[in-house]
PDB file of C-alpha atoms in Angstrom:
ATOM      1  CA  MET Q1218       4.973  25.933  10.953  1.00 42.00           C
ATOM      2  CA  ILE Q1219       2.207  27.142  10.952  1.00 41.00           C
ATOM      3  CA  THR Q1220      -1.341  24.430  10.393  1.00 39.00           C
ATOM      4  CA  PHE Q1221      -4.988  26.243   8.948  1.00 38.00           C
ATOM      5  CA  ASP Q1222      -8.180  24.088   9.011  1.00 42.00           C
ATOM      6  CA  CYS Q1223      -8.887  23.509   5.597  1.00 41.00           C
ATOM      7  CA  MET Q1224     -12.327  22.628   4.000  1.00 39.00           C
ATOM      8  CA  ASN Q1225     -13.824  19.657   3.020  1.00 42.00           C
ATOM      9  CA  ASP Q1226     -16.508  20.804  -0.157  1.00 42.00           C
ATOM     10  CA  ALA Q1227     -14.856  21.264  -2.906  1.00 40.00           C
ATOM     11  CA  GLY Q1228     -17.127  23.203  -4.759  1.00 46.00           C
ATOM     12  CA  ASN Q1229     -17.213  25.926  -1.436  1.00 71.00           C
ATOM     13  CA  ASP Q1230     -15.591  28.320  -3.380  1.00 81.00           C
ATOM     14  CA  THR Q1231     -15.783  31.739  -0.488  1.00 85.00           C
ATOM     15  CA  GLN Q1232     -14.200  28.479   1.731  1.00 84.00           C
ATOM     16  CA  LEU Q1233     -11.453  28.186  -0.460  1.00 86.00           C
ATOM     17  CA  LEU Q1234     -10.659  31.195  -1.352  1.00 89.00           C
ATOM     18  CA  ALA Q1235     -10.342  32.331   2.244  1.00 90.00           C
ATOM     19  CA  GLN Q1236      -7.432  29.802   2.130  1.00 91.00           C
ATOM     20  CA  ALA Q1237      -6.101  30.593   0.140  1.00 95.00           C
ATOM     21  CA  GLU Q1238      -5.819  34.134   1.395  1.00 95.00           C
ATOM     22  CA  ARG Q1239      -4.838  32.872   4.981  1.00 95.00           C
ATOM     23  CA  LEU Q1240      -2.269  30.526   3.773  1.00 97.00           C
ATOM     24  CA  ALA Q1241      -0.707  33.662   1.136  1.00 97.00           C
ATOM     25  CA  SER Q1242      -0.846  35.817   4.477  1.00 96.00           C
ATOM     26  CA  ALA Q1243       1.262  33.196   6.140  1.00 96.00           C
ATOM     27  CA  ALA Q1244       4.181  32.900   3.786  1.00 96.00           C
ATOM     28  CA  HIS Q1245       4.085  36.929   2.526  1.00 95.00           C
ATOM     29  CA  GLY Q1246       5.333  37.238   6.430  1.00 96.00           C
ATOM     30  CA  GLY Q1247       7.908  34.795   6.092  1.00 95.00           C
ATOM     31  CA  ARG Q1248       6.694  31.625   7.777  1.00 96.00           C
ATOM     32  CA  VAL Q1249       5.379  28.171   6.087  1.00 96.00           C
ATOM     33  CA  ALA Q1250       2.366  27.239   5.907  1.00 96.00           C
ATOM     34  CA  HIS Q1251      -0.232  24.108   5.691  1.00 96.00           C
ATOM     35  CA  SER Q1252      -4.088  22.615   5.157  1.00 95.00           C
ATOM     36  CA  GLY Q1253      -4.644  19.383   7.168  1.00 94.00           C
ATOM     37  CA  PHE Q1254      -5.534  17.274   4.265  1.00 96.00           C
ATOM     38  CA  ILE Q1255      -8.475  18.509   1.576  1.00 95.00           C
ATOM     39  CA  GLU Q1256      -9.769  15.828  -1.192  1.00 93.00           C
ATOM     40  CA  PRO Q1257      -8.353  15.963  -4.141  1.00 93.00           C
ATOM     41  CA  GLU Q1258     -10.186  18.608  -6.457  1.00 92.00           C
ATOM     42  CA  ALA Q1259      -9.727  21.225  -3.103  1.00 94.00           C
ATOM     43  CA  SER Q1260      -6.132  20.525  -3.071  1.00 95.00           C
ATOM     44  CA  ALA Q1261      -4.732  21.215  -6.668  1.00 94.00           C
ATOM     45  CA  ARG Q1262      -6.741  24.151  -7.013  1.00 94.00           C
ATOM     46  CA  LEU Q1263      -5.070  25.395  -3.790  1.00 96.00           C
ATOM     47  CA  VAL Q1264      -1.887  24.862  -5.430  1.00 95.00           C
ATOM     48  CA  HIS Q1265      -2.785  26.201  -9.279  1.00 93.00           C
ATOM     49  CA  ASP Q1266      -4.363  29.585  -6.675  1.00 94.00           C
ATOM     50  CA  LEU Q1267      -1.354  30.322  -4.859  1.00 96.00           C
ATOM     51  CA  ALA Q1268       0.689  29.696  -8.217  1.00 93.00           C
ATOM     52  CA  ARG Q1269      -0.632  32.355  -9.679  1.00 92.00           C
ATOM     53  CA  ARG Q1270      -0.272  34.354  -6.602  1.00 94.00           C
ATOM     54  CA  GLY Q1271       3.667  34.180  -7.246  1.00 94.00           C
ATOM     55  CA  LEU Q1272       3.198  31.958  -4.083  1.00 95.00           C
ATOM     56  CA  PRO Q1273       5.365  28.094  -4.016  1.00 94.00           C
ATOM     57  CA  ALA Q1274       3.232  25.164  -2.901  1.00 95.00           C
ATOM     58  CA  THR Q1275       3.050  21.383  -2.873  1.00 94.00           C
ATOM     59  CA  ALA Q1276       0.749  19.463  -1.829  1.00 95.00           C
ATOM     60  CA  TRP Q1277       1.663  15.543  -0.494  1.00 94.00           C
ATOM     61  CA  GLY Q1278      -0.596  12.537   0.719  1.00 94.00           C
ATOM     62  CA  GLY Q1279       2.053  10.472   1.910  1.00 92.00           C
ATOM     63  CA  ARG Q1280       1.349   8.645  -1.359  1.00 88.00           C
ATOM     64  CA  PRO Q1281       2.152   8.218  -4.576  1.00 88.00           C
ATOM     65  CA  GLY Q1282      -1.734   8.517  -5.999  1.00 88.00           C
ATOM     66  CA  ALA Q1283      -3.313   9.893  -2.830  1.00 91.00           C
ATOM     67  CA  ARG Q1284      -6.521  10.937  -2.512  1.00 92.00           C
ATOM     68  CA  ARG Q1285      -6.616  13.508  -0.241  1.00 95.00           C
ATOM     69  CA  ARG Q1286      -3.452  15.553   0.500  1.00 96.00           C
ATOM     70  CA  VAL Q1287      -1.083  18.654   2.561  1.00 97.00           C
ATOM     71  CA  VAL Q1288      -0.951  21.130   0.879  1.00 97.00           C
ATOM     72  CA  THR Q1289       2.259  23.476   2.163  1.00 97.00           C
ATOM     73  CA  ALA Q1290       3.132  26.864   1.165  1.00 97.00           C
ATOM     74  CA  ARG Q1291       6.396  28.510   1.386  1.00 96.00           C
ATOM     75  CA  PRO Q1292       7.745  31.403   1.142  1.00 95.00           C
ATOM     76  CA  SER Q1293       9.388  32.586  -2.391  1.00 91.00           C
ATOM     77  CA  HIS Q1294      12.866  32.630  -0.374  1.00 91.00           C
ATOM     78  CA  VAL Q1295      13.030  29.197   1.000  1.00 92.00           C
ATOM     79  CA  PRO Q1296      14.574  26.104  -1.410  1.00 89.00           C
ATOM     80  CA  GLN Q1297      11.818  23.575  -0.159  1.00 88.00           C
ATOM     81  CA  ALA Q1298       9.432  23.222   2.307  1.00 87.00           C
ATOM     82  CA  SER Q1299       7.292  19.647   3.204  1.00 84.00           C
ATOM     83  CA  THR Q1300       4.755  19.041   6.421  1.00 90.00           C
ATOM     84  CA  ARG Q1301       5.680  16.071   8.382  1.00 93.00           C
ATOM     85  CA  LEU Q1302       3.189  12.597   7.907  1.00 95.00           C
ATOM     86  CA  THR Q1303       3.209   9.299   9.847  1.00 95.00           C
ATOM     87  CA  ALA Q1304       1.008   6.616   9.596  1.00 95.00           C
ATOM     88  CA  VAL Q1305      -1.006   5.276  12.672  1.00 96.00           C
ATOM     89  CA  TYR Q1306      -1.455   1.157  11.767  1.00 94.00           C
ATOM     90  CA  PHE Q1307      -4.872  -0.573  13.564  1.00 94.00           C
ATOM     91  CA  GLY Q1308      -4.797  -4.031  13.344  1.00 92.00           C
ATOM     92  CA  GLY Q1309      -7.805  -6.230  12.698  1.00 90.00           C
ATOM     93  CA  VAL Q1310      -9.641  -3.382  11.219  1.00 90.00           C
ATOM     94  CA  GLY Q1311     -10.363  -3.046   7.017  1.00 86.00           C
ATOM     95  CA  ALA Q1312     -10.495   0.148   5.286  1.00 80.00           C
ATOM     96  CA  ASP Q1313     -13.662  -0.377   4.052  1.00 83.00           C
ATOM     97  CA  PRO Q1314     -15.778   3.794   3.545  1.00 77.00           C
ATOM     98  CA  ASP Q1315     -17.194   3.897   7.181  1.00 90.00           C
ATOM     99  CA  LEU Q1316     -13.944   3.559   8.686  1.00 93.00           C
ATOM    100  CA  ARG Q1317     -13.055   7.239   7.672  1.00 93.00           C
ATOM    101  CA  GLN Q1318     -15.765   8.516   8.959  1.00 93.00           C
ATOM    102  CA  GLU Q1319     -16.770   5.520  12.517  1.00 95.00           C
ATOM    103  CA  LEU Q1320     -13.077   8.220  13.193  1.00 95.00           C
ATOM    104  CA  VAL Q1321     -14.340  11.198  12.898  1.00 95.00           C
ATOM    105  CA  ALA Q1322     -17.523  10.044  15.463  1.00 94.00           C
ATOM    106  CA  THR Q1323     -14.839   9.680  18.034  1.00 92.00           C
ATOM    107  CA  GLY Q1324     -13.948  12.753  17.746  1.00 92.00           C
ATOM    108  CA  ILE Q1325     -10.957  13.399  15.988  1.00 95.00           C
ATOM    109  CA  ASP Q1326     -11.344  16.628  12.463  1.00 95.00           C
ATOM    110  CA  GLU Q1327     -11.378  14.515   9.044  1.00 94.00           C
ATOM    111  CA  ALA Q1328      -8.293  17.771   8.064  1.00 94.00           C
ATOM    112  CA  GLN Q1329      -6.220  15.772  10.312  1.00 95.00           C
ATOM    113  CA  LEU Q1330      -6.361  12.260   8.702  1.00 96.00           C
ATOM    114  CA  GLY Q1331      -5.310  10.784   4.658  1.00 96.00           C
ATOM    115  CA  ASP Q1332      -5.824   7.808   2.979  1.00 94.00           C
ATOM    116  CA  LEU Q1333      -6.489   4.901   4.261  1.00 93.00           C
ATOM    117  CA  VAL Q1334      -4.552   2.475   3.351  1.00 89.00           C
ATOM    118  CA  ALA Q1335      -5.576  -1.756   3.403  1.00 87.00           C
ATOM    119  CA  HIS Q1336      -3.006  -4.533   3.988  1.00 85.00           C
ATOM    120  CA  GLN Q1337      -3.324  -7.258   4.221  1.00 79.00           C
ATOM    121  CA  GLU Q1338      -4.781  -8.245   8.373  1.00 86.00           C
ATOM    122  CA  GLY Q1339      -5.346  -4.156   8.955  1.00 90.00           C
ATOM    123  CA  THR Q1340      -5.579  -0.595   8.337  1.00 93.00           C
ATOM    124  CA  SER Q1341      -2.331   2.919   7.829  1.00 93.00           C
ATOM    125  CA  VAL Q1342      -4.371   5.689   8.232  1.00 95.00           C
ATOM    126  CA  VAL Q1343      -1.969   8.827   6.995  1.00 96.00           C
ATOM    127  CA  THR Q1344      -1.635  11.916   9.727  1.00 96.00           C
ATOM    128  CA  LEU Q1345       0.067  14.618  10.480  1.00 95.00           C
ATOM    129  CA  ASP Q1346       2.942  14.434  11.939  1.00 94.00           C
ATOM    130  CA  PRO Q1347       2.882  13.903  15.297  1.00 94.00           C
ATOM    131  CA  PRO Q1348      -0.309  11.999  15.323  1.00 95.00           C
ATOM    132  CA  PRO Q1349      -3.567  14.278  16.729  1.00 94.00           C
ATOM    133  CA  PRO Q1350      -3.933  12.652  20.356  1.00 95.00           C
ATOM    134  CA  GLU Q1351      -7.690  11.579  19.385  1.00 95.00           C
ATOM    135  CA  LEU Q1352      -6.449   9.555  17.109  1.00 96.00           C
ATOM    136  CA  LEU Q1353      -4.160   7.539  18.704  1.00 96.00           C
ATOM    137  CA  GLY Q1354      -6.069   7.064  21.734  1.00 96.00           C
ATOM    138  CA  VAL Q1355      -9.300   5.119  19.600  1.00 96.00           C
ATOM    139  CA  ALA Q1356     -10.198   1.744  21.814  1.00 95.00           C
ATOM    140  CA  THR Q1357     -12.936  -0.037  19.312  1.00 94.00           C
ATOM    141  CA  LEU Q1358     -13.371   0.318  16.125  1.00 93.00           C
ATOM    142  CA  LYS Q1359     -16.132  -1.840  14.072  1.00 90.00           C
ATOM    143  CA  GLY Q1360     -16.683  -3.534  17.392  1.00 90.00           C
ATOM    144  CA  ARG Q1361     -13.631  -4.803  18.321  1.00 91.00           C
ATOM    145  CA  PRO Q1362     -10.937  -3.958  20.891  1.00 94.00           C
ATOM    146  CA  VAL Q1363      -8.191  -1.818  18.560  1.00 94.00           C
ATOM    147  CA  GLU Q1364      -4.371  -0.952  19.397  1.00 94.00           C
ATOM    148  CA  PRO Q1365      -3.785   1.715  17.483  1.00 96.00           C
ATOM    149  CA  ARG Q1366       0.052   2.227  16.994  1.00 94.00           C
ATOM    150  CA  VAL Q1367       2.827   5.243  15.333  1.00 95.00           C
ATOM    151  CA  VAL Q1368       3.954   3.322  11.894  1.00 90.00           C
ATOM    152  CA  PRO Q1369       7.224   4.981   9.927  1.00 87.00           C
ATOM    153  CA  LEU Q1370       4.973   6.153   6.751  1.00 88.00           C
ATOM    154  CA  GLU Q1371       6.695   3.992   3.686  1.00 84.00           C
ATOM    155  CA  ARG Q1372       4.557   0.881   5.469  1.00 75.00           C
ATOM    156  CA  ALA Q1373       1.303   2.857   4.088  1.00 74.00           C
ATOM    157  CA  LEU Q1374       3.728   3.027   0.162  1.00 75.00           C
ATOM    158  CA  ALA Q1375       1.056   2.410  -2.422  1.00 67.00           C
ATOM    159  CA  GLY Q1376       2.012   3.632  -5.978  1.00 66.00           C
ATOM    160  CA  GLN Q1377       4.213   4.831  -7.972  1.00 78.00           C
ATOM    161  CA  VAL Q1378       5.797   8.031  -9.386  1.00 84.00           C
ATOM    162  CA  LYS Q1379       7.443   7.431 -13.194  1.00 91.00           C
ATOM    163  CA  ALA Q1380       8.429  10.018 -16.179  1.00 93.00           C
ATOM    164  CA  LEU Q1381       6.531   9.845 -18.712  1.00 94.00           C
ATOM    165  CA  THR Q1382       7.993  10.191 -22.894  1.00 96.00           C
ATOM    166  CA  VAL Q1383       4.162   9.683 -25.001  1.00 96.00           C
ATOM    167  CA  VAL Q1384       2.892  11.093 -28.259  1.00 96.00           C
ATOM    168  CA  VAL Q1385      -0.893  11.717 -28.727  1.00 97.00           C
ATOM    169  CA  PRO Q1386      -2.394  13.471 -31.957  1.00 96.00           C
ATOM    170  CA  SER Q1387      -3.679  16.179 -29.487  1.00 95.00           C
ATOM    171  CA  LEU Q1388      -3.747  17.619 -25.743  1.00 96.00           C
ATOM    172  CA  ARG Q1389      -7.404  16.708 -25.504  1.00 96.00           C
ATOM    173  CA  VAL Q1390      -7.516  16.108 -21.824  1.00 97.00           C
ATOM    174  CA  ASP Q1391      -9.167  12.093 -22.985  1.00 96.00           C
ATOM    175  CA  VAL Q1392      -6.166  11.472 -25.311  1.00 96.00           C
ATOM    176  CA  VAL Q1393      -3.073  12.546 -22.340  1.00 97.00           C
ATOM    177  CA  GLY Q1394      -5.028  10.848 -19.872  1.00 96.00           C
ATOM    178  CA  ALA Q1395      -4.659   7.971 -21.555  1.00 96.00           C
ATOM    179  CA  LYS Q1396      -2.111   7.971 -22.522  1.00 96.00           C
ATOM    180  CA  GLY Q1397       0.025   8.758 -19.487  1.00 96.00           C
ATOM    181  CA  PHE Q1398      -2.556   6.670 -17.261  1.00 94.00           C
ATOM    182  CA  ARG Q1399      -2.149   3.365 -20.046  1.00 94.00           C
ATOM    183  CA  VAL Q1400      -5.838   2.716 -20.245  1.00 96.00           C
ATOM    184  CA  SER Q1401      -8.049   3.107 -22.807  1.00 96.00           C
ATOM    185  CA  ARG Q1402      -9.657   6.385 -24.069  1.00 95.00           C
ATOM    186  CA  SER Q1403     -14.019   5.152 -24.245  1.00 95.00           C
ATOM    187  CA  TYR Q1404     -12.401   4.443 -20.355  1.00 96.00           C
ATOM    188  CA  PHE Q1405     -10.641   7.414 -19.088  1.00 96.00           C
ATOM    189  CA  SER Q1406     -13.679   9.539 -20.493  1.00 96.00           C
ATOM    190  CA  LYS Q1407     -15.690   7.437 -18.962  1.00 96.00           C
ATOM    191  CA  GLY Q1408     -14.445   8.964 -16.159  1.00 96.00           C
ATOM    192  CA  ILE Q1409     -14.623  12.346 -17.473  1.00 96.00           C
ATOM    193  CA  ALA Q1410     -18.751  12.412 -18.403  1.00 95.00           C
ATOM    194  CA  GLY Q1411     -18.821  10.556 -14.763  1.00 95.00           C
ATOM    195  CA  GLY Q1412     -17.758  13.736 -13.149  1.00 94.00           C
ATOM    196  CA  LYS Q1413     -14.232  11.606 -11.459  1.00 93.00           C
ATOM    197  CA  VAL Q1414     -11.964  13.920 -14.066  1.00 96.00           C
ATOM    198  CA  SER Q1415     -10.582  17.325 -12.756  1.00 95.00           C
ATOM    199  CA  VAL Q1416      -7.753  19.476 -14.159  1.00 95.00           C
ATOM    200  CA  ASN Q1417      -6.400  22.295 -12.062  1.00 94.00           C
ATOM    201  CA  GLY Q1418      -9.388  20.943  -9.429  1.00 93.00           C
ATOM    202  CA  VAL Q1419     -11.796  22.370 -11.636  1.00 93.00           C
ATOM    203  CA  ARG Q1420     -14.119  19.042 -13.287  1.00 92.00           C
ATOM    204  CA  VAL Q1421     -13.454  18.776 -17.141  1.00 93.00           C
ATOM    205  CA  GLY Q1422     -15.631  17.959 -19.705  1.00 89.00           C
ATOM    206  CA  LYS Q1423     -14.660  15.354 -22.630  1.00 79.00           C
ATOM    207  CA  ALA Q1424     -13.061  18.452 -25.200  1.00 84.00           C
ATOM    208  CA  GLY Q1425     -11.051  19.950 -21.858  1.00 91.00           C
ATOM    209  CA  ASN Q1426      -7.497  20.244 -23.546  1.00 94.00           C
ATOM    210  CA  ALA Q1427      -4.302  19.969 -21.257  1.00 95.00           C
ATOM    211  CA  GLU Q1428      -1.431  22.949 -20.731  1.00 95.00           C
ATOM    212  CA  VAL Q1429       2.458  22.788 -20.118  1.00 96.00           C
ATOM    213  CA  GLY Q1430       1.997  22.607 -15.899  1.00 94.00           C
ATOM    214  CA  ASP Q1431      -1.269  21.362 -15.498  1.00 96.00           C
ATOM    215  CA  GLU Q1432      -2.126  18.466 -13.004  1.00 95.00           C
ATOM    216  CA  VAL Q1433      -4.598  15.892 -13.957  1.00 96.00           C
ATOM    217  CA  TYR Q1434      -6.329  13.919 -11.074  1.00 94.00           C
ATOM    218  CA  ALA Q1435      -8.339  10.745 -11.731  1.00 95.00           C
ATOM    219  CA  GLU Q1436      -9.707   8.788  -9.662  1.00 91.00           C
ATOM    220  CA  GLY Q1437      -9.114   5.491  -9.018  1.00 88.00           C
ATOM    221  CA  LEU Q1438      -6.098   5.228 -11.274  1.00 92.00           C
ATOM    222  CA  GLY Q1439      -4.393   8.663  -9.122  1.00 90.00           C
ATOM    223  CA  ARG Q1440      -2.717  12.143 -10.931  1.00 93.00           C
ATOM    224  CA  LEU Q1441      -0.238  13.455 -13.353  1.00 96.00           C
ATOM    225  CA  ARG Q1442       1.143  16.732 -14.899  1.00 95.00           C
ATOM    226  CA  LEU Q1443       2.369  18.012 -17.845  1.00 97.00           C
ATOM    227  CA  LEU Q1444       5.631  18.535 -17.641  1.00 97.00           C
ATOM    228  CA  SER Q1445       6.653  19.603 -21.352  1.00 97.00           C
ATOM    229  CA  VAL Q1446       5.252  19.536 -24.866  1.00 96.00           C
ATOM    230  CA  ASP Q1447       8.424  18.546 -26.877  1.00 95.00           C
ATOM    231  CA  GLY Q1448       7.517  19.355 -30.291  1.00 94.00           C
ATOM    232  CA  GLU Q1449       5.732  17.281 -33.885  1.00 92.00           C
ATOM    233  CA  THR Q1450       6.538  13.958 -35.170  1.00 91.00           C
ATOM    234  CA  ARG Q1451       5.762  14.230 -38.856  1.00 89.00           C
ATOM    235  CA  ARG Q1452       2.963  12.344 -39.045  1.00 90.00           C
ATOM    236  CA  GLY Q1453       1.723  15.909 -36.637  1.00 91.00           C
ATOM    237  CA  ASN Q1454       1.292  14.341 -33.296  1.00 95.00           C
ATOM    238  CA  VAL Q1455       2.762  15.808 -29.869  1.00 96.00           C
ATOM    239  CA  LYS Q1456       5.487  14.131 -27.845  1.00 97.00           C
ATOM    240  CA  LEU Q1457       4.540  14.984 -24.386  1.00 97.00           C
ATOM    241  CA  THR Q1458       6.864  14.655 -21.386  1.00 97.00           C
ATOM    242  CA  LEU Q1459       4.557  13.922 -17.905  1.00 97.00           C
ATOM    243  CA  GLU Q1460       5.055  12.808 -14.277  1.00 95.00           C
ATOM    244  CA  VAL Q1461       2.748  10.439 -13.056  1.00 94.00           C
ATOM    245  CA  GLU Q1462       1.060   9.617  -9.703  1.00 89.00           C
ATOM    246  CA  SER Q1463       0.473   5.572 -10.538  1.00 85.00           C
ATOM    247  CA  ALA Q1464      -3.030   4.770  -7.649  1.00 72.00           C
ATOM    248  CA  GLY Q1465      -1.630   1.985  -5.524  1.00 63.00           C
TER     249      GLY Q1465
END
């Protein structure tokens, strides 16, 4: 399996295109290839780009609703492929926003770091398997000594994946998202207005629509995929099948 570095800035179209070209080249050459961990908009756009090239691609962050994910591309003749992930546990350390940057400051490539999952007495960091030696070599965090240890990925699991059948008046993203995540439409609309909702990696406006195959990501809630449109009701509403990954 080939690994490529990847940008963290979803808005950098040039880097994203270069990443898609590298993954596509490997897959067309008969090899499975994967990126490092990247932000949600970048991973969704990368999967969408590879799909348009006729290449199967998946994105997985080690747990349902993960923010940072690894994109894996494979040749068309390979039935399935995934990138091996694991978790490294740091006892006595909280998963505050500064922890990731402190880890990066020790020399760890951020593309090696997935989500940080808080536990009652510490934090698990989702990472590639095997973990980078630099991560296992961290001796202090937050001014205190730590002893990182590899733990089963299941320890970092939170959230759930479920299929839902919903009935909505339209395919507007604010309508579909609110129904899928079971929040009010006004609450979901505020997320759209705040730039926290994207479709296939592109931030969407309130009037944007979802189509079959689209992935909708909502920061703090998770992501959903519109699997199918299953007809209309007598009142003119639309019946949909969704796959929803809710964040833990």
